[in-house]
Amino acid sequence: YGMSKDFSSNGLRGGILLSQHNPPLLSSLKSIALFSWPASTTENYWTALLTDRAFLDYYFAENSRRLAAGYTRLTSFFTAHGIQWVEGSNAGFFLWADFRGLLGADIGVVGDDDDAGAKEEGGEQMVEAVAVNEKPAQGQVYKTSRRAKERDDWFFGKLMAAKVYVATGDAFFAEEHGWYRVSFSVPEPILKAKALEILLKSL
């Protein structure tokens, strides 16, 4: 378990490993723990925080309230602008969002466009460009072009130039170009008045 995400403390790394049935693992980790001890400042911080029950009760309730509001704000924005996302998660503070329809990225497995057009390869017909959400015909497999990757890079560059960071699917080994990890834990004034408007203008 890592604490930095739950407590918004990325710079104060702290974690816990629990294992009741793997003595060899614990023994191995103890042998190298000396090289990864947290600083005394970090230890004091976590000790003070985790023993303050009144603060923890307030923090968990307020954190849940703010995350719920941020989630609602972002999903409402996506719905209003026709942006799809993966639904069903009940923890965390990111959405896995599909921008392929807005970017015009080809759907399919990340590939190369050296074999542009349709041709026979391994008994299957490779099709370079397919409309978003279109299902493959029998005997066909999808192959995205380099243009899809270039569109990803172009969009990411425009956002970074405007000082808005949205992680691309490449950072998480996405199978398709055009997917992004979008955080909704950003404070409302920044998310609503800046980040989302810049995102729209960049498309």
PDB file of N, CA, C and O in Angstrom, residues 23 60 73 89 93 107 121 137 140 172:
ATOM      1  N   PRO A  23       7.053 -15.769   4.266  1.00  0.00           N
ATOM      2  CA  PRO A  23       8.275 -15.406   5.000  1.00  0.00           C
ATOM      3  C   PRO A  23       9.489 -15.170   4.104  1.00  0.00           C
ATOM      4  O   PRO A  23      10.277 -14.246   4.367  1.00  0.00           O
ATOM      5  N   PHE A  60     -11.060  12.108   5.275  1.00  0.00           N
ATOM      6  CA  PHE A  60     -11.668  11.080   4.421  1.00  0.00           C
ATOM      7  C   PHE A  60     -13.049  11.512   3.926  1.00  0.00           C
ATOM      8  O   PHE A  60     -13.403  11.283   2.768  1.00  0.00           O
ATOM      9  N   ARG A  73     -18.341  16.538 -12.329  1.00  0.00           N
ATOM     10  CA  ARG A  73     -18.022  17.682 -13.189  1.00  0.00           C
ATOM     11  C   ARG A  73     -17.383  17.215 -14.488  1.00  0.00           C
ATOM     12  O   ARG A  73     -17.745  17.673 -15.579  1.00  0.00           O
ATOM     13  N   SER A  89     -15.623   1.933 -12.749  1.00  0.00           N
ATOM     14  CA  SER A  89     -14.659   1.992 -11.651  1.00  0.00           C
ATOM     15  C   SER A  89     -15.288   2.678 -10.441  1.00  0.00           C
ATOM     16  O   SER A  89     -16.180   3.513 -10.579  1.00  0.00           O
ATOM     17  N   PHE A  93      -8.897   8.495  -9.009  1.00  0.00           N
ATOM     18  CA  PHE A  93      -9.294   9.842  -9.414  1.00  0.00           C
ATOM     19  C   PHE A  93      -8.910  10.140 -10.856  1.00  0.00           C
ATOM     20  O   PHE A  93      -8.563  11.249 -11.209  1.00  0.00           O
ATOM     21  N   ILE A 107      -9.028   3.432 -35.429  1.00  0.00           N
ATOM     22  CA  ILE A 107      -9.237   2.481 -34.348  1.00  0.00           C
ATOM     23  C   ILE A 107      -8.388   1.253 -34.587  1.00  0.00           C
ATOM     24  O   ILE A 107      -8.063   0.938 -35.713  1.00  0.00           O
ATOM     25  N   GLU A 121      -1.874 -10.540 -45.377  1.00  0.00           N
ATOM     26  CA  GLU A 121      -0.718 -10.763 -44.516  1.00  0.00           C
ATOM     27  C   GLU A 121      -1.092 -11.843 -43.511  1.00  0.00           C
ATOM     28  O   GLU A 121      -1.976 -11.653 -42.696  1.00  0.00           O
ATOM     29  N   ALA A 137     -14.695  -6.663 -40.142  1.00  0.00           N
ATOM     30  CA  ALA A 137     -15.369  -7.694 -40.936  1.00  0.00           C
ATOM     31  C   ALA A 137     -14.668  -9.020 -40.692  1.00  0.00           C
ATOM     32  O   ALA A 137     -13.533  -9.070 -40.220  1.00  0.00           O
ATOM     33  N   GLN A 140     -10.716  -9.896 -40.998  1.00  0.00           N
ATOM     34  CA  GLN A 140      -9.934  -8.667 -41.001  1.00  0.00           C
ATOM     35  C   GLN A 140      -9.400  -8.369 -39.602  1.00  0.00           C
ATOM     36  O   GLN A 140     -10.026  -8.711 -38.599  1.00  0.00           O
ATOM     37  N   PHE A 172       0.766   4.244 -20.707  1.00  0.00           N
ATOM     38  CA  PHE A 172       0.182   3.111 -19.994  1.00  0.00           C
ATOM     39  C   PHE A 172      -0.003   1.901 -20.914  1.00  0.00           C
ATOM     40  O   PHE A 172      -0.808   1.023 -20.629  1.00  0.00           O
TER      41      PHE A 172
END
